[in-house]
Tab-separated table of C-alpha atoms and ligand atoms in Angstrom:
chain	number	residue	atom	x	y	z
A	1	UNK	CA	-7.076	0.300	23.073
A	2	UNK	CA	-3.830	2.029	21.814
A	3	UNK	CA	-4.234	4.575	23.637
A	4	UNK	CA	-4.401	2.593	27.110
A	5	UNK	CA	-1.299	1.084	25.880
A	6	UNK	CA	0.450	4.015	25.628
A	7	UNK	CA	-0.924	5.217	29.331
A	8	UNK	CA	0.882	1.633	30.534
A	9	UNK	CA	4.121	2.954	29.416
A	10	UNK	CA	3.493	6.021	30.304
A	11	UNK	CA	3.695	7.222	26.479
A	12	UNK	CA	1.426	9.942	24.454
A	13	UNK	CA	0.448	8.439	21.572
A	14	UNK	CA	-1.673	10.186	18.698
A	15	UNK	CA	-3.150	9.429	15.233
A	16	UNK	CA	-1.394	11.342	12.445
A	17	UNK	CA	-2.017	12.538	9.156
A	18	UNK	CA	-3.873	11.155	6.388
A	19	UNK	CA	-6.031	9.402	8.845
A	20	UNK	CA	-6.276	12.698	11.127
A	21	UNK	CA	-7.371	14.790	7.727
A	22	UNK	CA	-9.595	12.725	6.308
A	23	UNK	CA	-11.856	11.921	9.627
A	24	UNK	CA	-11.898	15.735	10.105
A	25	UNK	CA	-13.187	16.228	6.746
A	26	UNK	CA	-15.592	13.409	7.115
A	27	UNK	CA	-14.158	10.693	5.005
A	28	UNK	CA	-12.481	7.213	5.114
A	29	UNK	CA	-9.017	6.462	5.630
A	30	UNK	CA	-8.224	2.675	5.976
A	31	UNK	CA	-4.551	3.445	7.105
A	32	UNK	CA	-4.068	4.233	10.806
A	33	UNK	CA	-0.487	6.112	10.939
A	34	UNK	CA	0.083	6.307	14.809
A	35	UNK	CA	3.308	8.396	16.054
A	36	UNK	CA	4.529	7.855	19.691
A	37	UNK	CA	6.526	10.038	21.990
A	38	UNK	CA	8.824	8.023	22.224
A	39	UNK	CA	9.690	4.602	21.637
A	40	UNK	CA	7.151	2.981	18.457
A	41	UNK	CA	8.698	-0.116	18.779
A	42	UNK	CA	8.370	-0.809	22.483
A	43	UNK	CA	4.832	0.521	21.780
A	44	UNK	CA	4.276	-1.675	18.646
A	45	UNK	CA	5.531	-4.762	20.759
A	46	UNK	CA	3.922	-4.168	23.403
A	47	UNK	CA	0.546	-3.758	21.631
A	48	UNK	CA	0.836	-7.177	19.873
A	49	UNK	CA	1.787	-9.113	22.520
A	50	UNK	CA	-1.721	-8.239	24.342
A	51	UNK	CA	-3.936	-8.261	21.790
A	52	UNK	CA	-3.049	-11.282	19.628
A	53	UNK	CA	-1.587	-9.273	16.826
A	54	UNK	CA	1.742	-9.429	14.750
A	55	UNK	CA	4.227	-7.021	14.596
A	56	UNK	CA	6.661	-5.943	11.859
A	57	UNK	CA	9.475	-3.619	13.313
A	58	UNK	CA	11.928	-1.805	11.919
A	59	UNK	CA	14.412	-0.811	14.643
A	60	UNK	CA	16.790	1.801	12.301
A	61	UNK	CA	13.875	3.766	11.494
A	62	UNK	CA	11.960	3.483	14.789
A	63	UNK	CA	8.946	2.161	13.045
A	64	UNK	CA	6.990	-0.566	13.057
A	65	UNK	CA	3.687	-2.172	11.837
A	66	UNK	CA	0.580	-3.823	13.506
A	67	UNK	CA	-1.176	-6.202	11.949
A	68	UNK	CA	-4.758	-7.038	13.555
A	69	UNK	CA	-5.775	-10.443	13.035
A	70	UNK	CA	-8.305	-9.390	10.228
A	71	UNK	CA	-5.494	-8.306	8.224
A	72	UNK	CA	-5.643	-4.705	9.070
A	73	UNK	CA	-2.626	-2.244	9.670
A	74	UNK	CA	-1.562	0.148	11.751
A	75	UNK	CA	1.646	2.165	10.810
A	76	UNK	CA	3.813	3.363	14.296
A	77	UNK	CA	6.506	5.950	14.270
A	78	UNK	CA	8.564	7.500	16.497
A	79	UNK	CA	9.185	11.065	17.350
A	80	UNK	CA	12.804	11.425	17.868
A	81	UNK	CA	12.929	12.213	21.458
A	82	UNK	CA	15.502	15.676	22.428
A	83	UNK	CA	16.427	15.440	25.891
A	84	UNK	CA	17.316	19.027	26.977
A	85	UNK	CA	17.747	19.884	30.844
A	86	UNK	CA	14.651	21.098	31.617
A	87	UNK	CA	13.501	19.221	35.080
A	88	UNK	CA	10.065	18.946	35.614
A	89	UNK	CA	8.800	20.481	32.353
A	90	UNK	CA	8.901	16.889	31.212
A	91	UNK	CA	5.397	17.912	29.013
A	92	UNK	CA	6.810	20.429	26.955
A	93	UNK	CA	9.952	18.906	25.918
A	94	UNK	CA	7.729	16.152	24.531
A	95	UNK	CA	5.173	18.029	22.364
A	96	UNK	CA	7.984	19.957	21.055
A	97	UNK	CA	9.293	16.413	19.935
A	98	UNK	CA	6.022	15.739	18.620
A	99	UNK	CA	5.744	19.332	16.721
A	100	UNK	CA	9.311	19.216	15.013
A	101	UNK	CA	8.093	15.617	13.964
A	102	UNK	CA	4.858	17.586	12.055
A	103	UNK	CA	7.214	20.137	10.896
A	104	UNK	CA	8.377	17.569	8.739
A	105	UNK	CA	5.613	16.980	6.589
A	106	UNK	CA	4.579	18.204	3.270
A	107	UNK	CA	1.220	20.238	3.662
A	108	UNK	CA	-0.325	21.831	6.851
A	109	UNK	CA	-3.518	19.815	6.183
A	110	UNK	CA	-1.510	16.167	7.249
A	111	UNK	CA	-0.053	18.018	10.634
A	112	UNK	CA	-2.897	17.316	12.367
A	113	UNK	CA	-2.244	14.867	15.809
A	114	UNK	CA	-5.041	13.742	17.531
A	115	UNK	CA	-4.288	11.795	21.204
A	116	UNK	CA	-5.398	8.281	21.704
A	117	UNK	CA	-4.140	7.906	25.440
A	118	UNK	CA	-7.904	7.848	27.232
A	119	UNK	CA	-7.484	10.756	29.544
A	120	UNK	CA	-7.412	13.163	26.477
A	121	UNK	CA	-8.759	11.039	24.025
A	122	UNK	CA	-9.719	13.432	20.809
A	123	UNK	CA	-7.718	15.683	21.801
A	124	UNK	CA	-7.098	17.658	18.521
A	125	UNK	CA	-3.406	18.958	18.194
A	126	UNK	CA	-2.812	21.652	15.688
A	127	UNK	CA	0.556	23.161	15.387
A	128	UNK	CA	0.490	24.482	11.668
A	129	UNK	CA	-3.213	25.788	11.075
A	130	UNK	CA	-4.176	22.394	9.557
A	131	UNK	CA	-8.282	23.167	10.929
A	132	UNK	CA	-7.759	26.507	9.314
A	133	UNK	CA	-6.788	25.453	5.862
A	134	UNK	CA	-8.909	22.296	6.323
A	135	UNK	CA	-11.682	24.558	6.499
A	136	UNK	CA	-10.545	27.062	3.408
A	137	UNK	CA	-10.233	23.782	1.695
A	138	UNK	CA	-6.206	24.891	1.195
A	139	UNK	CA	-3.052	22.992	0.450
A	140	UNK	CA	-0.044	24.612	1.651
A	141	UNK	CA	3.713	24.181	2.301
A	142	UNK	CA	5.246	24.163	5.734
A	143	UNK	CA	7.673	26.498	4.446
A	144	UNK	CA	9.352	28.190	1.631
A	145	UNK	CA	12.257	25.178	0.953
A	146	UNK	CA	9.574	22.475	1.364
A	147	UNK	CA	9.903	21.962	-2.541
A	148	UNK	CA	13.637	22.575	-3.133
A	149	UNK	CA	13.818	19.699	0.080
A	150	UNK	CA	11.513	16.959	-1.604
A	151	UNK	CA	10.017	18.026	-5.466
A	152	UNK	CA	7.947	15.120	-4.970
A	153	UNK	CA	6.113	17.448	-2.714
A	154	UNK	CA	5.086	19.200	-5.954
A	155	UNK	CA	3.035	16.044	-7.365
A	156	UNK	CA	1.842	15.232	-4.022
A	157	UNK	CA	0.162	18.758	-3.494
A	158	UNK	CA	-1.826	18.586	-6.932
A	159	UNK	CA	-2.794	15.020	-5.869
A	160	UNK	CA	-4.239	16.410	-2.524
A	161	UNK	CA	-5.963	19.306	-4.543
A	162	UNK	CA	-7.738	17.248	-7.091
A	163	UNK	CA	-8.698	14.463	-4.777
A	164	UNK	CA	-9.787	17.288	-1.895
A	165	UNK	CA	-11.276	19.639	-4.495
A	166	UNK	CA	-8.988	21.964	-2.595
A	167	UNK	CA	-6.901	24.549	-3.733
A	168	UNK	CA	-3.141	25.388	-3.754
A	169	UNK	CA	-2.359	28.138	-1.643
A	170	UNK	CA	-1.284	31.443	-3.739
A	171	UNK	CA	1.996	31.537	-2.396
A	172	UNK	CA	2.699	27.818	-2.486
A	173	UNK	CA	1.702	27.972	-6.079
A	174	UNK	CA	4.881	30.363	-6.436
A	175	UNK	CA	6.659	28.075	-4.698
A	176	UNK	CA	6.144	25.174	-7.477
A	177	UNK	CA	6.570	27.455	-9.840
A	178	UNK	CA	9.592	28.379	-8.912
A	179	UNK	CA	10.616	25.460	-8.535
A	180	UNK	CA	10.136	24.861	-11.697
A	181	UNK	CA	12.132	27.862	-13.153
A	182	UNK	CA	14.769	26.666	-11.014
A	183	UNK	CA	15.053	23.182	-12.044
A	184	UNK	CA	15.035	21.280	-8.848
A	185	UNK	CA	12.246	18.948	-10.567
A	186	UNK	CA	15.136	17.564	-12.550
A	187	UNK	CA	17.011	16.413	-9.184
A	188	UNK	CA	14.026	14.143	-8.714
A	189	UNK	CA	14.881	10.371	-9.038
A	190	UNK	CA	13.232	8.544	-12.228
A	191	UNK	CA	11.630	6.009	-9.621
A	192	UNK	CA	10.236	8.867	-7.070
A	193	UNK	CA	8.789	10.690	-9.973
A	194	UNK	CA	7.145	7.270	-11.991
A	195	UNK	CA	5.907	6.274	-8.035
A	196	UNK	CA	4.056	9.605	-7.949
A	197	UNK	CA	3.096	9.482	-11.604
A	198	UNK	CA	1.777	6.494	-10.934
A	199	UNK	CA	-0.302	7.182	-8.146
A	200	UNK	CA	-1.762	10.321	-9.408
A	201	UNK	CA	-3.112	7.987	-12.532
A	202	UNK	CA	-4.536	6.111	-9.928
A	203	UNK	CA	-6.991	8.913	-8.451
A	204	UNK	CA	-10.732	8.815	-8.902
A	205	UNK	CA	-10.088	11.845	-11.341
A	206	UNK	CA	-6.899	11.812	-12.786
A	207	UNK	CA	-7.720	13.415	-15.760
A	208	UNK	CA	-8.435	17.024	-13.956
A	209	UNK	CA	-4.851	16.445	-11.747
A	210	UNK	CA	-2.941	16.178	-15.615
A	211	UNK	CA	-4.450	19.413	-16.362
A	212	UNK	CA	-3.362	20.460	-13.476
A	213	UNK	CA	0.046	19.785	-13.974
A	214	UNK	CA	0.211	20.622	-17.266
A	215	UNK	CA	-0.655	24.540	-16.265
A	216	UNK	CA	2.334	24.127	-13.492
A	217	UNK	CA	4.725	23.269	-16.383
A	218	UNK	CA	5.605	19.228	-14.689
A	219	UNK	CA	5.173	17.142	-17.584
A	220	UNK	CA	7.832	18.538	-19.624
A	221	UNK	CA	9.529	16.839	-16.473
A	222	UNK	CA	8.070	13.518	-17.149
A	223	UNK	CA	9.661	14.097	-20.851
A	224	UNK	CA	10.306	16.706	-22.980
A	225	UNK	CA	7.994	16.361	-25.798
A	226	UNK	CA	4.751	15.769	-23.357
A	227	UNK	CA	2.078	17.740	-24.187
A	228	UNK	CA	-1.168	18.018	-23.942
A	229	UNK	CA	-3.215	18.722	-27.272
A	230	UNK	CA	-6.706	18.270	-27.978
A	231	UNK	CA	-6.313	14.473	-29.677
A	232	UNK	CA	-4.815	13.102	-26.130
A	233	UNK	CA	-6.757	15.069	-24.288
A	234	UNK	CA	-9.957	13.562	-25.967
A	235	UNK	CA	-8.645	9.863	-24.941
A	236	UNK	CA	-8.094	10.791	-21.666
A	237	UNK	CA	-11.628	12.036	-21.038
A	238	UNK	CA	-12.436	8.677	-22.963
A	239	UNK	CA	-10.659	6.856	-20.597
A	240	UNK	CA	-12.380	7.920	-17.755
A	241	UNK	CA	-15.904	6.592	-19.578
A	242	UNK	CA	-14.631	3.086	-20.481
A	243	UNK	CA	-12.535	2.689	-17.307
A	244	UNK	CA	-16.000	3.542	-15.211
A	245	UNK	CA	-17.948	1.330	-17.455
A	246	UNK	CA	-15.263	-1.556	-17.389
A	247	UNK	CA	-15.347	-1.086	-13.229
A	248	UNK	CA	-19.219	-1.291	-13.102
A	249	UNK	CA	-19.184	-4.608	-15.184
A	250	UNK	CA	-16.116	-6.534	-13.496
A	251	UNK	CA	-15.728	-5.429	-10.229
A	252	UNK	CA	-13.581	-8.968	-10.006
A	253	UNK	CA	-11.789	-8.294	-13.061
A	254	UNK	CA	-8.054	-6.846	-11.830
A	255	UNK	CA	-7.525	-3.661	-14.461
A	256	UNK	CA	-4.932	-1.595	-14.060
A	257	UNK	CA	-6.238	1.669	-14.375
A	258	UNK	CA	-3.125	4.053	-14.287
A	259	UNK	CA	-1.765	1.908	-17.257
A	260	UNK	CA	-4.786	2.737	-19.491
A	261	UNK	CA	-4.461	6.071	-18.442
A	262	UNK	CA	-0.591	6.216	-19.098
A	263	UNK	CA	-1.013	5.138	-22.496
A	264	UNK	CA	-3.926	7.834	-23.282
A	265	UNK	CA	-1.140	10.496	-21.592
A	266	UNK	CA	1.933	9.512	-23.433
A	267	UNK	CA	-0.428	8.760	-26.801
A	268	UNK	CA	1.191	11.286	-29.166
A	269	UNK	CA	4.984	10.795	-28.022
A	270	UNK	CA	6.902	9.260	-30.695
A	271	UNK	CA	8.037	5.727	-30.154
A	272	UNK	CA	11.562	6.941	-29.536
A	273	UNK	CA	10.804	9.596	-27.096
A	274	UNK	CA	8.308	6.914	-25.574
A	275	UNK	CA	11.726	5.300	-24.804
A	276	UNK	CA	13.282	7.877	-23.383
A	277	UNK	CA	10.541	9.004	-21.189
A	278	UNK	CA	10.607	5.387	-19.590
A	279	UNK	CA	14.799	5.689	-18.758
A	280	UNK	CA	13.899	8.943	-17.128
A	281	UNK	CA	11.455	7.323	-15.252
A	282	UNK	CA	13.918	3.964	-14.650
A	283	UNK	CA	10.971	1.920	-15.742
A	284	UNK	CA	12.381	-1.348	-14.981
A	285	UNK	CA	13.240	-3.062	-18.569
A	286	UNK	CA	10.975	-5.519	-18.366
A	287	UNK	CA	8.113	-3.367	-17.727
A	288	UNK	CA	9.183	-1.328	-20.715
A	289	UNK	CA	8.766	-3.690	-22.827
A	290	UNK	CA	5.525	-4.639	-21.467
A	291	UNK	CA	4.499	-1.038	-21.642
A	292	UNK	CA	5.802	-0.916	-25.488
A	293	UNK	CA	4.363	-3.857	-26.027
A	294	UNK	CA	0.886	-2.735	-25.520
A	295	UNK	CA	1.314	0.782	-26.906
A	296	UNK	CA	1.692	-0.601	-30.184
A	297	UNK	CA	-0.160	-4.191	-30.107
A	298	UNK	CA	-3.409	-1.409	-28.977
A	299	UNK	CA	-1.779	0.338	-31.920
A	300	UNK	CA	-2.275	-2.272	-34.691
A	301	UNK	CA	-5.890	-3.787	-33.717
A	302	UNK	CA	-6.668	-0.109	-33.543
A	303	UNK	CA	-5.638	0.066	-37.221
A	304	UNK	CA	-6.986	-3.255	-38.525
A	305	UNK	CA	-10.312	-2.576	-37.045
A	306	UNK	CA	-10.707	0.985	-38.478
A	307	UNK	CA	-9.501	-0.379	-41.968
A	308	UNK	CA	-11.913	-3.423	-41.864
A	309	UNK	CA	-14.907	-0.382	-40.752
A	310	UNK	CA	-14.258	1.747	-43.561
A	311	UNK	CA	-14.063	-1.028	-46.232
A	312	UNK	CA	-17.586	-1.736	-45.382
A	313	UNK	CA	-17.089	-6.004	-45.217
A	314	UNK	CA	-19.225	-7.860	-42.966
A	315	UNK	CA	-17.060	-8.288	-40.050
A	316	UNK	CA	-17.521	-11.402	-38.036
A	317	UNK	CA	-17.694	-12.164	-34.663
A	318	UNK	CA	-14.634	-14.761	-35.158
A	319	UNK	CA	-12.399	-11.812	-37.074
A	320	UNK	CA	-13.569	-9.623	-33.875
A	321	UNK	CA	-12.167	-12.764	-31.393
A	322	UNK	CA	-9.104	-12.853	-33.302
A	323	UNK	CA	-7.946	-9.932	-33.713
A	324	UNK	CA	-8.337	-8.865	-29.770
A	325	UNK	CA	-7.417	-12.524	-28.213
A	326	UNK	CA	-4.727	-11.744	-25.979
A	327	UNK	CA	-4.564	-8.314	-25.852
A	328	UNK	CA	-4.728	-7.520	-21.869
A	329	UNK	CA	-7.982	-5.222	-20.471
A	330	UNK	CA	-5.472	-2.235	-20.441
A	331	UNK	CA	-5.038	-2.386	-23.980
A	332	UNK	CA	-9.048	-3.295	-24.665
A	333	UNK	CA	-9.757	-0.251	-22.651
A	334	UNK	CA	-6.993	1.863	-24.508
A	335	UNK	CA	-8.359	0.694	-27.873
A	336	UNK	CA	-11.918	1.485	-26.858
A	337	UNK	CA	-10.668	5.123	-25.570
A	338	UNK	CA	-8.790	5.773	-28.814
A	339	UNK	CA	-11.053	4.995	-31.501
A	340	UNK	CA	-13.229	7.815	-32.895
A	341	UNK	CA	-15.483	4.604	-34.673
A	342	UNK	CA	-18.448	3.271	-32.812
A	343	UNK	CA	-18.145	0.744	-34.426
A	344	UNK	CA	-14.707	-0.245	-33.325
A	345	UNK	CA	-15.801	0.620	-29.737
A	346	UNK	CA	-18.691	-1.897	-30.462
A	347	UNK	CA	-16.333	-5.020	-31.239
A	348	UNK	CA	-14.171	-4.765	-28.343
A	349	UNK	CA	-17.175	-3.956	-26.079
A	350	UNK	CA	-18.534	-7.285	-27.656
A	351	UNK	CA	-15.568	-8.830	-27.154
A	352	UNK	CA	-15.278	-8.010	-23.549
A	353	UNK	CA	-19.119	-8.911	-22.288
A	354	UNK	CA	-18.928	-11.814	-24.952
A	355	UNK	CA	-16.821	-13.227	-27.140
A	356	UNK	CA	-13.413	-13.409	-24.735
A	357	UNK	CA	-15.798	-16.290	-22.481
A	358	UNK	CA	-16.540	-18.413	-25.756
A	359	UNK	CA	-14.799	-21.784	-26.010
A	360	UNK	CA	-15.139	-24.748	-27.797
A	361	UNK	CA	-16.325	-28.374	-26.485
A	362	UNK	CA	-13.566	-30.328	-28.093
A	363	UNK	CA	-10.365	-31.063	-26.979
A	364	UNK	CA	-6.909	-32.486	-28.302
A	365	UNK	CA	-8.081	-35.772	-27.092
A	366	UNK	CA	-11.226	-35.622	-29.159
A	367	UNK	CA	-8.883	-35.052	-32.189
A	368	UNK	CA	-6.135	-37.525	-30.647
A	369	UNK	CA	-9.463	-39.890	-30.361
A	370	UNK	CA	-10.613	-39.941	-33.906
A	371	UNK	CA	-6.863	-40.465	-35.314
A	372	UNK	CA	-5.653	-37.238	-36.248
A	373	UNK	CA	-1.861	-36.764	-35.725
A	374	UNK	CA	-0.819	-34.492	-32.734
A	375	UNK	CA	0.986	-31.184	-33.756
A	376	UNK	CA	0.853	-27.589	-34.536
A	377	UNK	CA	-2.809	-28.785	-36.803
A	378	UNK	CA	-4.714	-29.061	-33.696
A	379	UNK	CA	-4.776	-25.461	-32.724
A	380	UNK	CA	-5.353	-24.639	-36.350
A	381	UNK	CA	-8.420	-27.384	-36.103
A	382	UNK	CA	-9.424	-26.358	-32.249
A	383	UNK	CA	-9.409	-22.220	-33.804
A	384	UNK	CA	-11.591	-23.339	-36.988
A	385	UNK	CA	-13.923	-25.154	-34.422
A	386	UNK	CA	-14.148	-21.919	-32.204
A	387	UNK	CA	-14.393	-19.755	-35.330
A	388	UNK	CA	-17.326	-21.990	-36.082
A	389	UNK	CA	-18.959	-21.317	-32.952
A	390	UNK	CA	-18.006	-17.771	-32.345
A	391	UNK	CA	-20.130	-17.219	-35.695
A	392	UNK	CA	-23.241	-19.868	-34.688
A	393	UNK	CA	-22.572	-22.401	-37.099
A	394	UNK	CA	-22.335	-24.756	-34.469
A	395	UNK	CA	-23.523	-24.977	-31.022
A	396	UNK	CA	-23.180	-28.360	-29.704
A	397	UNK	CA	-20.271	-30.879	-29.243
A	398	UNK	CA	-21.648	-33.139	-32.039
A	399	UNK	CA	-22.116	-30.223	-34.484
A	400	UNK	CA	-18.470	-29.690	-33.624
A	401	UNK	CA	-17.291	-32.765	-34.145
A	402	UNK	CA	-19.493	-33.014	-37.617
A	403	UNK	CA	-17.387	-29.496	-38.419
A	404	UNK	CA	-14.257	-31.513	-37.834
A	405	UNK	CA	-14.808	-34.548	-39.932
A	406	UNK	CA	-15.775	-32.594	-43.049
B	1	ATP	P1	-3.394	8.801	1.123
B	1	ATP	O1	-4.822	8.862	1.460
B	1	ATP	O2	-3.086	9.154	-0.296
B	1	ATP	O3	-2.689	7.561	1.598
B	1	ATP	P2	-1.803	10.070	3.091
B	1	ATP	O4	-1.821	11.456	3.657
B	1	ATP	O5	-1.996	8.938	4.032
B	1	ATP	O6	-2.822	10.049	1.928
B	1	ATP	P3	0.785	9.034	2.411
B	1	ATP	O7	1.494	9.222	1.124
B	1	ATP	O8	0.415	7.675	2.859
B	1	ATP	O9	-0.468	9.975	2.292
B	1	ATP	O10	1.652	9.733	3.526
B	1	ATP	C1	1.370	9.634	4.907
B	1	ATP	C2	1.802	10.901	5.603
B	1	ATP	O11	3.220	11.052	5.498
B	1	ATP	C3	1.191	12.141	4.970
B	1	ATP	O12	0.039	12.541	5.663
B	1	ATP	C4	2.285	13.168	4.995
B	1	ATP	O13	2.128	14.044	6.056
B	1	ATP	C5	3.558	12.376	5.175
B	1	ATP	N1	4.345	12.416	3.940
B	1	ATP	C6	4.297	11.550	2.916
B	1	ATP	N2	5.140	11.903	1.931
B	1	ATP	C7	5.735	13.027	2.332
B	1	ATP	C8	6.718	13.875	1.760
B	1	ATP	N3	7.211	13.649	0.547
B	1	ATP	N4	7.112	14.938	2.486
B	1	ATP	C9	6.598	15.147	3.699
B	1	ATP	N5	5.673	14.425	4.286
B	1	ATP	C10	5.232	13.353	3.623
């Protein structure tokens, strides 16, 4: 269908990278990034207004986005078109259009163009070597200032190698390396380098990526002091078991995985240098605070719990719904990681699959009902009651009011 559209106005039209790589390498890609010769816009426009779609454009950029009735998107660029004099070689002017737009991107393996327009529909388009290094299972620069042009480039490439289970080119390793050597990591922007932080803690496997960039020398980038040692390391790995187990349980439940994860990372970095780190990344100040917040709320229960473990007390379920009430699943997770106890890992895994769903039957009105005096007592009365439960002392609504009245 977009490719008719593009035969109406007489425009090639292909589907681009991520979407090109992954259906040559078999997978899934739910974004469609289209690139017309020509003009996107018209394109998008056009598109919409025959099949019942809306359109998004952006006219400075040349882009614009398709939204299918379902929801769906398709992303539209446009090559920037160079008119030269060349009459009647109309064709070649075009995919040269089309080949200084690939030229642009960061790895041979998203160069790949593949035509819509039904007369060569499939028609694979491959400038750079993308099959080749597709094939070799090989991520590799465009050219030698691709890095010194965009560092994020740099993130982005161990990304594509961990995800891909490919491997960085020998002499685009260099590249990053040098890089490196030379600095031009520190001309990235706080808020390019948290975006691709971020998004690398978001991979199916972003333990193996850190590694990764820990041999390449980037997270002395990310902040001085970030290492990592065996004791991070260890939470990291742990992270991956209680994030996979926390996904298999509450597929509903919104976690934020890269959080846990960032916590685990930045685990050892003093509270100060935790600080700095999120300036250099121009975490927003509200989010820092957030992110501080956690780090040392996780921090404390971690500490009571191990305390209350090693001096051997019965602990009861009411001390476990207490101490973890509203902590967020990050910071459940992050406790859970962190903890060498079992035990520990036991009471917020109780807490999770139990305890956090437990309420009581009473309400303020009950109280209000049999004359108590509103204020600050009634959550003090409403937590007793739920304490009471939470331990099986009582277990119906007149139990609980019984509990009350004594
Ligand atoms: P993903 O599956 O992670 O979305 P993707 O290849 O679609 O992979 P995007 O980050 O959405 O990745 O980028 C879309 C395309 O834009 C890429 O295929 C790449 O060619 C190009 N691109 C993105 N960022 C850069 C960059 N920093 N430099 C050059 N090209 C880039």
């Amino acid at each position: 269908e977009l490719g008719k559209v593009g035969d109406g106005l007489e425009l090639p039209v292909f589907a681009i990278g991520g979407f090109a790589r992954d259906l040559l390498l078999g997978g899934k890609n739910d974004d469609i990034d289209i690139t017309v010769e020509g003009d996107g816009i018209l394109f998008a426009e056009t598109f919409a207004a025959t099949h019942e779609c809306r359109v998004k454009s952006h006219a400075k950029f040349g882009t614009a986005v398709i939204v299918l009735p379902d929801g769906f998107k398709i992303d539209v660029a446009s090559t920037r078109l160079e008119f030269y004099e060349t009459p009647g070689a109309l064709p070649t002017v075009e995919r040269s259009s089309l080949k200084m737009d690939l030229y642009r991107r960061d790895f041979t393996i998203n160069t790949l163009a593949i035509q819509l327009n039904p007369a060569n529909f499939g028609l694979l388009i491959d400038y750079f070597g993308a099959y080749r290094d597709l094939r070799d299972k090989v991520i590799r620069v465009l050219h030698n200032l691709s890095f010194v042009e965009d560092p994020t480039r740099v993130f982005r490439a161990v990304r594509f190698e961990q995800r891909l289970g490919f491997q960085i080119a020998r002499h685009t390793d260099n590249l990053i390396r040098n890089a490196v050597k030379m600095g031009f990591l520190d001309k990235l922007g706080g808020r390019r380098l948290l975006n691709e932080l971020v998004i690398i803690l978001r991979e199916r496997e972003p333990v193996r990526a850190i590694l990764r960039m820990e041999s390449l020398g980037l997270l002395g980038f990310i902040h001085p002091d970030l290492t990592l040692e065996t004791e991070n390391l260890r939470v990291l790995d742990e992270v991956k078991k209680v994030v996979t187990w926390f996904e298999l349980l509450y597929q509903r439940d919104q976690v934020e995985t890269w959080v846990v994860y960032f916590l685990a990372l930045t685990s050892l970095l003093a509270d100060a240098a935790f600080f700095e780190m999120c300036t250099r990344l121009s975490v927003s100040e509200h989010y820092r605070e957030k992110l501080i917040d956690m780090r040392v709320h996780g921090e404390q229960m971690l500490a009571v719990m191990e305390r209350k473990v090693a001096g051997k007390k019965p602990v009861l379920r009411s001390n476990i719904y207490f101490w973890l009430r509203g902590l967020s699943p990050e910071v459940l997770l992050y406790i859970m990681a962190k903890t060498c106890r079992d035990e520990v890992r036991k009471f917020v895994s109780l807490y999770v699959t139990q305890l956090r769903e437990v309420t009581c039957m009473l309400t303020g009105d009950d109280l209000k009902a049999i004359g108590l005096p509103p204020g600050p007592r009634y959550r003090e009365i409403l937590d007793a009651v739920l304490s009471a439960r939470l331990n099986g002392e009582v277990s119906t609504r007149e139990e609980e009011s019984r509990f009350v009245k004594q």
